[in-house]
Tab-separated table of C-alpha atoms and ligand atoms in Angstrom:
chain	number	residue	atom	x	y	z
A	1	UNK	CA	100.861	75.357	125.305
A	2	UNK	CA	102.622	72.725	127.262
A	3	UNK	CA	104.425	74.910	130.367
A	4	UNK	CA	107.059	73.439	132.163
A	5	UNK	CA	106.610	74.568	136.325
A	6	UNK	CA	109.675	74.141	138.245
A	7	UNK	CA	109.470	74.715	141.710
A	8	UNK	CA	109.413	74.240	145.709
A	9	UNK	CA	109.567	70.673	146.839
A	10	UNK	CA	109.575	71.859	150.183
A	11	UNK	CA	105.726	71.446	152.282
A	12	UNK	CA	106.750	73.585	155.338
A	13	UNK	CA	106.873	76.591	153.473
A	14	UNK	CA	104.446	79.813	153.818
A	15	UNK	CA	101.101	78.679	152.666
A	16	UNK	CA	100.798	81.742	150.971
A	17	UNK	CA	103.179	80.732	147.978
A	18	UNK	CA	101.022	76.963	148.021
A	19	UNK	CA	97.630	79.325	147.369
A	20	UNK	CA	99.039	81.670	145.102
A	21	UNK	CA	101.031	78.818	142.812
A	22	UNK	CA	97.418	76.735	142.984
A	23	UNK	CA	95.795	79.481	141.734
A	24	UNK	CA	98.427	80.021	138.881
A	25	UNK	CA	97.580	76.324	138.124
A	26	UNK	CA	93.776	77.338	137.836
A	27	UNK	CA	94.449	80.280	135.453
A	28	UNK	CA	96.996	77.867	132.827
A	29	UNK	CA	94.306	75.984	132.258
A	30	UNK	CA	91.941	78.511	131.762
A	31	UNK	CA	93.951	80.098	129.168
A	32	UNK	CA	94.477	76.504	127.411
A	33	UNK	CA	97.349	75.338	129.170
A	34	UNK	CA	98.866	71.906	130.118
A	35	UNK	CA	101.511	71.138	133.229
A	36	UNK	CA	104.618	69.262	133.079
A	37	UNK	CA	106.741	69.120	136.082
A	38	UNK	CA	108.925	67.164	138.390
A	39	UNK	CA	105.978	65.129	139.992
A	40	UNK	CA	106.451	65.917	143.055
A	41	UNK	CA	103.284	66.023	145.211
A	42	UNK	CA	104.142	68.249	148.043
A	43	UNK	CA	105.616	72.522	148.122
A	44	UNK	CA	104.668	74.332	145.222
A	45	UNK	CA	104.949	71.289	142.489
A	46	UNK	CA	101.950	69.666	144.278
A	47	UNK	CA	100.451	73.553	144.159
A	48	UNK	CA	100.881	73.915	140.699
A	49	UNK	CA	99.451	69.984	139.959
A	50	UNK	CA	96.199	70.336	142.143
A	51	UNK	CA	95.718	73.492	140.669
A	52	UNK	CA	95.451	72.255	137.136
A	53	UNK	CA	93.696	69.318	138.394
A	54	UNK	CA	90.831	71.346	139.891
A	55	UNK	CA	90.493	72.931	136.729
A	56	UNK	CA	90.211	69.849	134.707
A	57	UNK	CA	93.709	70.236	132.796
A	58	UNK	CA	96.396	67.870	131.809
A	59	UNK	CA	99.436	67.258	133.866
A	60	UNK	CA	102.523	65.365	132.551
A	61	UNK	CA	104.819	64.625	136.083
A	62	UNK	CA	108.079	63.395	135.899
A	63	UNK	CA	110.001	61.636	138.663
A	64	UNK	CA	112.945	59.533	138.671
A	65	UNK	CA	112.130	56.156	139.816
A	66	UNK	CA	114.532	56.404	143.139
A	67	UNK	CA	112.498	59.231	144.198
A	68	UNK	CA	109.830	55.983	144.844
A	69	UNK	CA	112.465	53.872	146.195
A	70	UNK	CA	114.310	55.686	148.683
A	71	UNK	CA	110.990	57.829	149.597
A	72	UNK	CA	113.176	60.831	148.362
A	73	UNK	CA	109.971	63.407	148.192
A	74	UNK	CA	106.129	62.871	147.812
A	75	UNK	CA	104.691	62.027	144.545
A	76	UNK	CA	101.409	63.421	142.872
A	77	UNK	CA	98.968	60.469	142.870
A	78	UNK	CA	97.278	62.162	140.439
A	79	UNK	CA	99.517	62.926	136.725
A	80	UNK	CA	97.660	61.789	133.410
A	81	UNK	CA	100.459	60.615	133.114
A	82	UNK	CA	103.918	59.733	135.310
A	83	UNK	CA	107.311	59.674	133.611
A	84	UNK	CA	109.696	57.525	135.838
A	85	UNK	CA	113.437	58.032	134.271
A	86	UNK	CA	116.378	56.571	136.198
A	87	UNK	CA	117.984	59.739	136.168
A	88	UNK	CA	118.391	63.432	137.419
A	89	UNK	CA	119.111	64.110	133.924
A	90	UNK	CA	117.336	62.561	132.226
A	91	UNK	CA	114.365	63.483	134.405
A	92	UNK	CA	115.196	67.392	133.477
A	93	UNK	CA	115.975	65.803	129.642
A	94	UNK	CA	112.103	64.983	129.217
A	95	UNK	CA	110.639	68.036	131.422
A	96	UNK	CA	112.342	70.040	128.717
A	97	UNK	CA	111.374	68.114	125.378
A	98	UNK	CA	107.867	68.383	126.469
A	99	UNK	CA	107.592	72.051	127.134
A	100	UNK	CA	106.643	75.057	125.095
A	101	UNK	CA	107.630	77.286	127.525
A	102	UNK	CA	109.145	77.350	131.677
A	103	UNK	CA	107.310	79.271	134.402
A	104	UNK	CA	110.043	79.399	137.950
A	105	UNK	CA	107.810	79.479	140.851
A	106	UNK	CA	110.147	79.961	143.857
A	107	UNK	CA	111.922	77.334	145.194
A	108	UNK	CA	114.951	75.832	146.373
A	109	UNK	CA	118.399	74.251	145.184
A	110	UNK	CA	116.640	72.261	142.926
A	111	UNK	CA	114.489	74.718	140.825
A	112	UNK	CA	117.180	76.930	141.340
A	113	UNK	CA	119.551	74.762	139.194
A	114	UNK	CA	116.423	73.898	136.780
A	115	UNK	CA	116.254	77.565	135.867
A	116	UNK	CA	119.891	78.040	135.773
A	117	UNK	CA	119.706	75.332	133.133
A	118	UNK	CA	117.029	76.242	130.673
A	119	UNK	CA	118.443	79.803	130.674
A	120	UNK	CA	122.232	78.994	130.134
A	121	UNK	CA	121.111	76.540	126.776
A	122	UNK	CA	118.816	79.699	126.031
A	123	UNK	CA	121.625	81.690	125.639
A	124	UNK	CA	123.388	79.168	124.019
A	125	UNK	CA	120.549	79.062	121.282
A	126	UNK	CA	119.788	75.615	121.970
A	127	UNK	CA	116.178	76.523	122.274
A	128	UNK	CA	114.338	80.099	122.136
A	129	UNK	CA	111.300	79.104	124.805
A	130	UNK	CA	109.826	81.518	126.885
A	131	UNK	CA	110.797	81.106	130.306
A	132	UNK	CA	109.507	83.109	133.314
A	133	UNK	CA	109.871	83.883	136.619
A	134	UNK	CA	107.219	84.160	139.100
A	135	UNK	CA	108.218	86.515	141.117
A	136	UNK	CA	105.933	85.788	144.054
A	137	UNK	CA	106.131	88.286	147.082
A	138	UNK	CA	109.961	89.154	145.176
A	139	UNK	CA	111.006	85.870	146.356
A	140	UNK	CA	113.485	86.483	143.437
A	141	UNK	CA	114.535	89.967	143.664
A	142	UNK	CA	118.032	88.963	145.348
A	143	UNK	CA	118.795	86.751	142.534
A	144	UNK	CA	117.603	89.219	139.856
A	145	UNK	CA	119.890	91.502	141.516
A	146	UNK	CA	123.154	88.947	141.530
A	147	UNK	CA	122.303	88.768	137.453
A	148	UNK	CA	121.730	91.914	136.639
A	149	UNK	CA	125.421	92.921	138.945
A	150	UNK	CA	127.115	90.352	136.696
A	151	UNK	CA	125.738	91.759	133.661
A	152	UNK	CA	127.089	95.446	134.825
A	153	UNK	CA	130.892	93.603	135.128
A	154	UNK	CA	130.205	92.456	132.332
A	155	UNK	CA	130.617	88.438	133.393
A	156	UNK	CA	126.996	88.149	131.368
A	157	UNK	CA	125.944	90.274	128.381
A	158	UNK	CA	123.185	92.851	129.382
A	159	UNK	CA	121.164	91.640	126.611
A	160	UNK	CA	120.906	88.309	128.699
A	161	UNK	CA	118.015	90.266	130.195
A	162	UNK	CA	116.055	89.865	127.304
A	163	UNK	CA	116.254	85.632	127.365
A	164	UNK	CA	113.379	85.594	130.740
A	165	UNK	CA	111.192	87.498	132.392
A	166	UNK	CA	110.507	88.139	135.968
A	167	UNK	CA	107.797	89.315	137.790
A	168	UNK	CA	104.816	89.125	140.324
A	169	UNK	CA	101.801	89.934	137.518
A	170	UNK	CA	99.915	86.822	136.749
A	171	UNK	CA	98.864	88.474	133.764
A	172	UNK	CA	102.482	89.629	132.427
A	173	UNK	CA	103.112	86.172	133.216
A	174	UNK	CA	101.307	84.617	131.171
A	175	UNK	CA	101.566	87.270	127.966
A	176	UNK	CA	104.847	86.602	127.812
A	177	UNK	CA	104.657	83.151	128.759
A	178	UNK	CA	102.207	83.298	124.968
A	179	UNK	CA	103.785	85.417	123.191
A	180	UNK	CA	105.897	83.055	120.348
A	181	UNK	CA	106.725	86.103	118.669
A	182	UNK	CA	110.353	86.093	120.553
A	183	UNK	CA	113.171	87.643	119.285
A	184	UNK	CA	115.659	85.221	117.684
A	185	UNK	CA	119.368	85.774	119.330
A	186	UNK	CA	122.977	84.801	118.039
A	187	UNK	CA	125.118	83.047	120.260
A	188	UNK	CA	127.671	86.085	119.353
A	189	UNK	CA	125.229	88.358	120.137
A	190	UNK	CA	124.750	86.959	123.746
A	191	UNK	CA	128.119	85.457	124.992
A	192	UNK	CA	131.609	86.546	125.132
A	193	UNK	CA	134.301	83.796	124.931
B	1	AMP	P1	113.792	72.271	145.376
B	1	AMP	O1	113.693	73.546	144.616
B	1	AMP	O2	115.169	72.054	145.944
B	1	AMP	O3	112.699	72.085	146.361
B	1	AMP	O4	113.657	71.118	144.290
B	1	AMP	C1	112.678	71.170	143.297
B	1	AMP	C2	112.736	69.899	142.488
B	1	AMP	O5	113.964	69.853	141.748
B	1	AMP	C3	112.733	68.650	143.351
B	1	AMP	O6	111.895	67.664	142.769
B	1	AMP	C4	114.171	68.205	143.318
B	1	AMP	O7	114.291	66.832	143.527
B	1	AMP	C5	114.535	68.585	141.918
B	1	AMP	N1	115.975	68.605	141.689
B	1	AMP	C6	116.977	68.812	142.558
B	1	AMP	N2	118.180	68.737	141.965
B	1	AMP	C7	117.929	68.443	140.668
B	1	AMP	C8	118.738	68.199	139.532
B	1	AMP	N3	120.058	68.273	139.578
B	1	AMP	N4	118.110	67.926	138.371
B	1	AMP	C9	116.761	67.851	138.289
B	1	AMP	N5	115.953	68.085	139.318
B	1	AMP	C10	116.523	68.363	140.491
């Protein structure tokens, strides 16, 4: 499968989320996997990148050109290949055409809005791909806890639950992460409006 990492751009983080995202890197390609990400060569998107390098796998970065120009963030010297859109969106456009399936690693604004969009067009049946959180040291658990609130007031339907997964097992990660056998939604059946 080709699975989409979003994540950290940040390198003054704990190095405890670098090792444990490098080592998630290491075990997609052992299971047959290929990267595609946002290019960037530091936080837990360089993680993720020298951890499927090590392990001899493919790695598809993408990176507005800007990003270059104005020295915006580091990028991985080291992407078979390196998509350079002018864009933001488009940049997020192409990271999402060429994914089977999104693993969140934790990060900051950025990956934050990545997995806020892949999950609203998920429950807007614009695609039905896995998408996971890695729920490293529950680096998540607070914003589990603001959707799963929502979904009590009923500002989200609680069988938005169902459209990702979260948690801090590599190996639950990755079953679901492989499991195509996911269950088909209506829009109806997940939004109110
Ligand atoms: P962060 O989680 O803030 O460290 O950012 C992770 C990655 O997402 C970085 O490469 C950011 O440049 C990128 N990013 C930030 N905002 C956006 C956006 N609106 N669309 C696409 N990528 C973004």
């Amino acid at each position: 499968m080709r699975i989409c990492v979003y994540g950290a751009a940040s390198p003054t983080i704990d190095p405890k989320y670098i090792e444990a995202v490098e080592k998630m890197g290491k075990e997609m390609v052992s299971r047959g996997h290929s990267l595609v990400f946002g290019g960037g060569g530091n936080g837990l998107m360089g993680a993720a990148a020298r951890g499927v390098r090590a392990a001899g796998g493919h790695i598809i970065g993408v990176i507005p050109k800007f990003f270059d120009e104005e020295k915006v963030e580091a990028i991985c010297d080291f992407c078979d290949e390196l998509i350079q859109p002018n864009t933001m969106r488009e940049r997020k456009q192409i990271m999402e055409d060429n994914a089977d399936a999104f693993i969140v690693v934790p990060g900051g604004i950025g990956t934050f809005e990545e997995f806020f969009e892949i999950l609203t067009l998920k429950q807007l049946c614009r695609h039905n791909k896995p998408i996971a959180i890695y729920n490293l040291n529950g680096y998540y658990n607070e914003l589990h806890m603001v959707l799963l609130e929502a979904m009590k007031k009923n500002f989200i339907r609680e069988n938005c639950s169902d459209l990702y997964e979260i948690t801090d097992d590599l190996e639950r990660l990755f079953a679901y992460v492989e499991n195509t056998d996911n269950k088909a939604h209506s829009v109806k059946e997940l939004k109110d409006g």
